[in-house]
GROMACS .gro file of C-alpha atoms in nm:
model
  354
    1ALA     CA    1   8.844  10.804   8.121
    2THR     CA    2   8.867  10.628   8.465
    3LEU     CA    3   9.221  10.810   8.521
    4ALA     CA    4   9.061  11.147   8.426
    5CYS     CA    5   8.796  11.112   8.649
    6ALA     CA    6   9.054  10.989   8.941
    7ILE     CA    7   9.274  11.335   8.848
    8ARG     CA    8   8.963  11.516   8.843
    9LEU     CA    9   8.843  11.379   9.204
   10TYR     CA   10   9.168  11.335   9.384
   11GLY     CA   11   9.395  11.609   9.192
   12PHE     CA   12   9.694  11.321   9.106
   13THR     CA   13   9.737  11.013   8.915
   14PRO     CA   14   9.691  10.706   9.138
   15VAL     CA   15   9.945  10.471   9.072
   16VAL     CA   16   9.861  10.091   9.199
   17SER     CA   17   9.989   9.751   9.215
   18VAL     CA   18   9.806   9.478   8.972
   19HIS     CA   19   9.688   9.315   9.331
   20TYR     CA   20   9.509   9.640   9.391
   21LEU     CA   21   9.366   9.698   9.034
   22SER     CA   22   8.969   9.610   9.062
   23LEU     CA   23   8.964   9.776   9.399
   24PHE     CA   24   9.099  10.088   9.221
   25LEU     CA   25   8.851  10.081   8.945
   26SER     CA   26   8.554   9.966   9.195
   27ALA     CA   27   8.630  10.303   9.363
   28MET     CA   28   8.686  10.547   9.041
   29GLN     CA   29   8.295  10.392   8.951
   30GLN     CA   30   8.200  10.616   9.268
   31CYS     CA   31   8.321  10.938   9.080
   32CYS     CA   32   8.207  10.822   8.747
   33GLY     CA   33   7.848  10.745   8.825
   34GLY     CA   34   7.877  10.373   8.892
   35GLN     CA   35   7.782  10.367   9.262
   36SER     CA   36   7.656  10.556   9.573
   37PRO     CA   37   7.874  10.822   9.739
   38ASN     CA   38   7.748  10.707  10.055
   39VAL     CA   39   7.889  10.280   9.913
   40GLU     CA   40   8.255  10.237  10.079
   41PRO     CA   41   8.428  10.167   9.718
   42GLY     CA   42   8.548   9.788   9.655
   43LEU     CA   43   8.377   9.699  10.009
   44GLY     CA   44   7.998   9.681   9.907
   45SER     CA   45   7.696   9.849  10.132
   46GLN     CA   46   7.932  10.024  10.376
   47PRO     CA   47   7.877  10.384  10.515
   48LYS     CA   48   8.104  10.664  10.489
   49ARG     CA   49   8.301  10.732  10.731
   50VAL     CA   50   8.199  11.039  10.976
   51GLY     CA   51   8.457  11.211  11.178
   52CYS     CA   52   8.598  10.942  11.385
   53CYS     CA   53   8.857  11.139  11.544
   54GLY     CA   54   8.683  11.229  11.865
   55GLY     CA   55   8.595  11.585  11.841
   56PRO     CA   56   8.398  11.781  12.083
   57GLY     CA   57   8.169  11.960  11.842
   58THR     CA   58   8.208  12.307  11.946
   59SER     CA   59   8.270  12.634  11.763
   60ASP     CA   60   8.514  12.742  12.045
   61GLN     CA   61   8.850  12.727  11.885
   62ARG     CA   62   9.202  12.843  11.935
   63THR     CA   63   9.428  12.961  11.667
   64LEU     CA   64   9.751  12.753  11.691
   65GLU     CA   65  10.102  12.947  11.541
   66SER     CA   66  10.359  12.685  11.577
   67ASP     CA   67  10.440  12.358  11.526
   68ASP     CA   68  10.504  12.311  11.920
   69ALA     CA   69  10.139  12.444  11.953
   70VAL     CA   70  10.012  12.214  11.732
   71ARG     CA   71  10.167  11.890  11.963
   72ASP     CA   72  10.061  12.068  12.282
   73ALA     CA   73   9.696  12.075  12.151
   74VAL     CA   74   9.671  11.724  12.023
   75ARG     CA   75   9.810  11.609  12.320
   76ASP     CA   76   9.586  11.801  12.551
   77PHE     CA   77   9.269  11.684  12.263
   78TYR     CA   78   9.313  11.310  12.341
   79GLY     CA   79   9.439  11.314  12.685
   80LYS     CA   80   9.111  11.451  12.782
   81ARG     CA   81   8.941  11.187  12.576
   82ALA     CA   82   9.154  10.917  12.716
   83ALA     CA   83   9.122  11.032  13.121
   84GLY     CA   84   8.734  11.075  13.058
   85SER     CA   85   8.664  11.442  13.111
   86GLU     CA   86   8.552  11.465  12.775
   87SER     CA   87   8.347  11.265  12.537
   88CYS     CA   88   8.249  11.277  12.187
   89ALA     CA   89   7.958  11.447  12.090
   90THR     CA   90   7.846  11.241  11.786
   91VAL     CA   91   7.806  10.874  11.742
   92GLN     CA   92   8.034  10.757  11.512
   93CYS     CA   93   8.327  10.967  11.649
   94GLN     CA   94   8.528  10.662  11.779
   95CYS     CA   95   8.631  10.368  11.512
   96PRO     CA   96   8.409  10.028  11.586
   97ALA     CA   97   8.500   9.739  11.774
   98THR     CA   98   8.499   9.546  11.501
   99ASP     CA   99   8.401   9.551  11.094
  100LYS     CA  100   8.236   9.313  10.906
  101SER     CA  101   8.487   9.423  10.622
  102TRP     CA  102   8.772   9.317  10.827
  103PRO     CA  103   8.939   8.954  10.774
  104LYS     CA  104   8.812   8.725  11.058
  105HIS     CA  105   9.111   8.663  11.218
  106ILE     CA  106   9.152   9.048  11.280
  107ARG     CA  107   8.776   9.104  11.392
  108GLU     CA  108   8.833   8.795  11.652
  109ALA     CA  109   9.138   8.945  11.810
  110ALA     CA  110   8.970   9.289  11.816
  111ALA     CA  111   8.631   9.156  11.994
  112GLN     CA  112   8.916   9.002  12.240
  113CYS     CA  113   9.032   9.337  12.332
  114HIS     CA  114   8.917   9.513  12.666
  115ASP     CA  115   8.635   9.753  12.664
  116ASP     CA  116   8.836  10.044  12.851
  117VAL     CA  117   9.091  10.012  12.545
  118VAL     CA  118   8.840   9.997  12.280
  119SER     CA  119   8.595  10.299  12.393
  120LYS     CA  120   8.924  10.525  12.448
  121TYR     CA  121   9.047  10.437  12.088
  122PHE     CA  122   9.015  10.678  11.776
  123GLY     CA  123   9.117  10.582  11.442
  124CYS     CA  124   8.991  10.634  11.088
  125GLY     CA  125   9.044  10.243  10.918
  126LEU     CA  126   9.214   9.944  10.941
  127ALA     CA  127   9.600   9.970  10.941
  128ILE     CA  128   9.655   9.601  11.076
  129PRO     CA  129   9.800   9.361  10.765
  130GLY     CA  130   9.688   9.023  10.752
  131PHE     CA  131   9.977   8.796  10.827
  132LEU     CA  132  10.222   8.924  11.046
  133ASP     CA  133  10.338   8.600  11.219
  134GLY     CA  134  10.685   8.663  11.419
  135MET     CA  135  10.735   8.962  11.284
  136HIS     CA  136  10.861   9.340  11.490
  137VAL     CA  137  10.607   9.582  11.477
  138LEU     CA  138  10.598   9.936  11.561
  139ASP     CA  139  10.255  10.154  11.616
  140LEU     CA  140  10.344  10.510  11.576
  141GLY     CA  141  10.066  10.684  11.777
  142SER     CA  142   9.951  10.381  11.928
  143GLY     CA  143   9.661  10.548  12.189
  144SER     CA  144   9.477  10.330  12.421
  145GLY     CA  145   9.655  10.062  12.269
  146ARG     CA  146   9.360   9.864  12.048
  147ASP     CA  147   9.588   9.807  11.771
  148CYS     CA  148   9.888   9.702  11.912
  149PHE     CA  149   9.707   9.466  12.138
  150VAL     CA  150   9.549   9.292  11.833
  151ILE     CA  151   9.924   9.294  11.649
  152SER     CA  152  10.030   9.151  11.984
  153LYS     CA  153   9.789   8.813  11.933
  154LEU     CA  154   9.904   8.769  11.526
  155VAL     CA  155  10.252   8.858  11.617
  156GLY     CA  156  10.248   8.553  11.850
  157ASP     CA  157  10.511   8.467  12.138
  158ASN     CA  158  10.786   8.501  11.847
  159GLY     CA  159  10.695   8.844  11.746
  160TYR     CA  160  10.715   9.143  11.966
  161VAL     CA  161  10.499   9.495  11.898
  162VAL     CA  162  10.604   9.857  12.018
  163GLY     CA  163  10.356  10.130  12.089
  164ILE     CA  164  10.484  10.509  12.083
  165ASP     CA  165  10.259  10.772  12.213
  166MET     CA  166  10.342  11.118  12.325
  167THR     CA  167  10.023  11.147  12.569
  168ASP     CA  168  10.050  11.020  12.946
  169GLU     CA  169   9.690  10.953  12.963
  170GLN     CA  170   9.691  10.702  12.708
  171LEU     CA  171   9.999  10.523  12.787
  172SER     CA  172   9.899  10.511  13.153
  173LEU     CA  173   9.540  10.316  12.981
  174ALA     CA  174   9.773  10.119  12.757
  175ASN     CA  175   9.990   9.984  13.017
  176LYS     CA  176   9.756   9.900  13.266
  177TYR     CA  177   9.596   9.616  13.028
  178ILE     CA  178   9.900   9.469  12.891
  179ASP     CA  179   9.885   9.160  13.159
  180TYR     CA  180   9.463   9.110  13.040
  181HIS     CA  181   9.562   9.079  12.689
  182THR     CA  182   9.865   8.832  12.714
  183LYS     CA  183   9.665   8.620  12.936
  184LYS     CA  184   9.376   8.635  12.693
  185PHE     CA  185   9.529   8.539  12.369
  186GLY     CA  186   9.714   8.244  12.534
  187LEU     CA  187  10.084   8.410  12.514
  188SER     CA  188  10.339   8.287  12.707
  189LYS     CA  189  10.493   8.636  12.826
  190PRO     CA  190  10.400   8.977  12.760
  191ASN     CA  191  10.527   9.059  12.378
  192VAL     CA  192  10.370   9.448  12.357
  193GLU     CA  193  10.523   9.744  12.514
  194PHE     CA  194  10.464  10.103  12.521
  195ARG     CA  195  10.685  10.432  12.482
  196LYS     CA  196  10.670  10.780  12.506
  197GLY     CA  197  10.761  10.964  12.240
  198TYR     CA  198  10.707  11.185  11.969
  199ILE     CA  199  10.690  10.988  11.595
  200GLU     CA  200  10.882  11.266  11.409
  201LYS     CA  201  11.194  11.150  11.700
  202LEU     CA  202  11.178  10.787  11.691
  203GLY     CA  203  11.542  10.828  11.849
  204GLU     CA  204  11.510  10.975  12.128
  205ALA     CA  205  11.231  10.647  12.234
  206GLY     CA  206  11.576  10.431  12.176
  207LEU     CA  207  11.417  10.280  11.825
  208LYS     CA  208  11.729  10.205  11.639
  209ASP     CA  209  11.796  10.161  11.253
  210ASN     CA  210  11.635   9.893  11.074
  211SER     CA  211  11.473   9.718  11.373
  212PHE     CA  212  11.125   9.697  11.261
  213ASP     CA  213  10.951   9.472  10.975
  214VAL     CA  214  10.629   9.660  10.997
  215ILE     CA  215  10.508  10.027  11.087
  216VAL     CA  216  10.188  10.065  11.139
  217SER     CA  217   9.966  10.385  11.243
  218ASN     CA  218   9.568  10.456  11.237
  219CYS     CA  219   9.510  10.806  11.173
  220VAL     CA  220   9.786  10.996  11.308
  221VAL     CA  221  10.050  11.098  11.057
  222ASN     CA  222   9.818  11.382  10.984
  223LEU     CA  223   9.811  11.481  11.386
  224SER     CA  224  10.189  11.573  11.347
  225PRO     CA  225  10.281  11.897  11.198
  226ASP     CA  226  10.563  11.762  11.000
  227LYS     CA  227  10.478  11.433  10.817
  228LYS     CA  228  10.818  11.428  10.605
  229THR     CA  229  11.000  11.391  10.886
  230VAL     CA  230  10.760  11.096  11.047
  231LEU     CA  231  10.824  10.926  10.691
  232GLN     CA  232  11.221  10.966  10.732
  233GLU     CA  233  11.183  10.846  11.068
  234ALA     CA  234  10.997  10.559  10.984
  235PHE     CA  235  11.211  10.466  10.709
  236ARG     CA  236  11.493  10.469  10.945
  237VAL     CA  237  11.389  10.244  11.153
  238LEU     CA  238  11.215  10.001  10.882
  239LYS     CA  239  11.456   9.696  10.788
  240PRO     CA  240  11.528   9.689  10.413
  241GLY     CA  241  11.192   9.536  10.215
  242GLY     CA  242  10.981   9.664  10.536
  243GLU     CA  243  10.702   9.831  10.472
  244LEU     CA  244  10.466  10.134  10.638
  245TYR     CA  245  10.127  10.029  10.649
  246PHE     CA  246   9.883  10.354  10.744
  247ALA     CA  247   9.540  10.412  10.743
  248ASP     CA  248   9.476  10.825  10.754
  249ILE     CA  249   9.284  11.138  10.618
  250TYR     CA  250   9.353  11.305  10.261
  251THR     CA  251   9.249  11.578  10.069
  252ASP     CA  252   9.217  11.712   9.724
  253ARG     CA  253   9.382  12.055   9.818
  254PRO     CA  254   9.577  12.275  10.059
  255LEU     CA  255   9.356  12.403  10.315
  256SER     CA  256   9.330  12.767  10.395
  257GLU     CA  257   9.593  12.915  10.671
  258ALA     CA  258   9.286  12.955  10.891
  259ALA     CA  259   9.183  12.590  10.834
  260ARG     CA  260   9.550  12.505  10.923
  261LYS     CA  261   9.559  12.682  11.280
  262SER     CA  262   9.246  12.580  11.432
  263ASP     CA  263   9.335  12.333  11.689
  264LEU     CA  264   8.961  12.181  11.700
  265MET     CA  265   9.013  12.105  11.339
  266TRP     CA  266   9.338  11.953  11.410
  267GLY     CA  267   9.246  11.710  11.692
  268GLU     CA  268   8.946  11.627  11.436
  269CYS     CA  269   9.238  11.517  11.178
  270ILE     CA  270   9.110  11.757  10.913
  271SER     CA  271   9.386  12.072  10.962
  272GLY     CA  272   9.662  11.819  10.923
  273ALA     CA  273   9.496  11.614  10.636
  274LEU     CA  274   9.771  11.508  10.363
  275VAL     CA  275   9.721  11.634  10.048
  276TRP     CA  276   9.719  11.309   9.777
  277LYS     CA  277  10.022  11.469   9.587
  278ASP     CA  278  10.236  11.555   9.876
  279LEU     CA  279  10.226  11.179   9.972
  280VAL     CA  280  10.369  11.038   9.684
  281MET     CA  281  10.605  11.343   9.673
  282TYR     CA  282  10.728  11.286  10.019
  283ALA     CA  283  10.749  10.921   9.950
  284GLU     CA  284  10.961  10.939   9.659
  285GLU     CA  285  11.221  11.165   9.825
  286VAL     CA  286  11.272  10.978  10.164
  287GLY     CA  287  11.350  10.691   9.899
  288PHE     CA  288  11.007  10.436   9.982
  289GLU     CA  289  10.861  10.300   9.639
  290THR     CA  290  10.541  10.415   9.500
  291PRO     CA  291  10.257  10.409   9.769
  292ARG     CA  292   9.995  10.136   9.686
  293LEU     CA  293   9.646  10.191   9.778
  294VAL     CA  294   9.496   9.943   9.984
  295THR     CA  295   9.132  10.103  10.051
  296SER     CA  296   8.954  10.421  10.034
  297TYR     CA  297   8.630  10.579  10.197
  298ILE     CA  298   8.466  10.891  10.165
  299TYR     CA  299   8.538  11.127  10.494
  300ASP     CA  300   8.295  11.354  10.566
  301VAL     CA  301   8.361  11.620  10.819
  302PRO     CA  302   8.094  11.630  11.070
  303PHE     CA  303   8.098  12.021  11.232
  304ASP     CA  304   7.888  12.270  11.056
  305CYS     CA  305   8.089  12.531  11.217
  306VAL     CA  306   8.449  12.437  11.057
  307LYS     CA  307   8.307  12.368  10.719
  308GLN     CA  308   8.279  12.736  10.637
  309LEU     CA  309   8.690  12.708  10.703
  310LEU     CA  310   8.730  12.446  10.444
  311GLU     CA  311   8.636  12.618  10.103
  312GLY     CA  312   8.515  12.309   9.955
  313ALA     CA  313   8.774  12.062   9.998
  314ARG     CA  314   8.680  11.704   9.990
  315PHE     CA  315   8.840  11.449  10.239
  316SER     CA  316   8.892  11.091  10.195
  317SER     CA  317   8.997  10.791  10.476
  318ALA     CA  318   9.263  10.587  10.295
  319THR     CA  319   9.494  10.322  10.385
  320TYR     CA  320   9.857  10.291  10.235
  321ARG     CA  321  10.158  10.088  10.201
  322LEU     CA  322  10.490  10.249  10.188
  323VAL     CA  323  10.800   9.932  10.124
  324LYS     CA  324  11.093  10.037  10.193
  325LYS     CA  325  11.317   9.938   9.878
  326LYS     CA  326  11.591   9.663   9.913
  327ALA     CA  327  11.955   9.798   9.805
  328ASP     CA  328  12.001   9.514   9.584
  329ILE     CA  329  11.677   9.520   9.380
  330LYS     CA  330  11.533   9.659   9.085
  331PRO     CA  331  11.228   9.762   9.018
  332VAL     CA  332  11.106   9.669   8.663
  333PRO     CA  333  10.778   9.831   8.495
  334VAL     CA  334  10.519   9.558   8.317
  335LYS     CA  335  10.232   9.647   8.130
  336ALA     CA  336   9.870   9.507   8.239
  337ILE     CA  337   9.604   9.421   7.988
  338TYR     CA  338   9.305   9.482   8.175
  339LYS     CA  339   8.946   9.414   8.010
  340GLY     CA  340   8.774   9.622   8.284
  341LEU     CA  341   8.430   9.623   8.456
  342SER     CA  342   8.096   9.574   8.274
  343SER     CA  343   7.991   9.940   8.331
  344VAL     CA  344   8.393  10.043   8.226
  345THR     CA  345   8.530  10.017   7.894
  346LEU     CA  346   8.913  10.029   7.963
  347GLN     CA  347   9.170   9.906   7.695
  348SER     CA  348   9.491   9.942   7.872
  349ILE     CA  349   9.658  10.060   8.208
  350VAL     CA  350  10.008  10.086   8.235
  351CYS     CA  351  10.103  10.010   8.655
  352ALA     CA  352  10.420  10.010   8.817
  353SER     CA  353  10.505   9.613   8.931
  354TYR     CA  354  10.769   9.543   9.144
   0.00000   0.00000   0.00000
């Protein structure tokens, strides 16, 4: 019954590891009547995420006819916000400086980030794994650099962080505070750098094959008009066994042509929202293991002026892990028997485990 409910809500069959099974079941209760729609699945009484990509809330929209036009519109959208020439129309359009659901050591690092970096950072979830000591990490669409700076503390002196972004204003802001965070975190030398480039063309930014342990991204993959190429490039630069750990916006159905060509809705992370089934398909085609769900939240579209173009589509902010397979390891499927929660009767569920 739980799986059927998930198929009805999201249009695909979720595949999760045993580790995340209870989280998945808690989230599904929301659909089946066990939780209020305003509660964050699996993490207690948290509000739904409302439009945290920084939109102006205006009905003035341009029509985008090409991939280059999309990139130009997105770069302009976030460049103006980084420069301070435009601000957000809603109180909740920016991610909080910290969140009580985050692990303590990540909250503490985020709380030490400079206010300018935090105030100009946009995202839709937590895209930072808990343990990164000594690792080499790449951030796709690093923006003002908040996640990069947090990760720079987590990786320590033996690790290194690279942020890539196409927006000059964001890069300028991030570079301004490298020395500040190096001293704030007690590092012996800077261990983070920011490069200009496109997340679909990491080679042009000088990023080599098999060079990163982890790639993170916070609400940026949806801003690319060519998501499969983004995943292919991420796969290329990851070391075998490395993972792409990213938060993004998803929808339960393909959007209308009008919705997919709106510059406002691209900037608001709506036009480019991934369809659930497409993520699973792209991951398999590129060579990743089956996507593993970490967290999921309801995402409300904040502006009435664009809702009419969405034709009832529903959205969610979710964090996923995509692991690059090691050539010498073959997955072994196992069967897990789960007795279920008090409000859910579940005899058994078959999970993919590696």
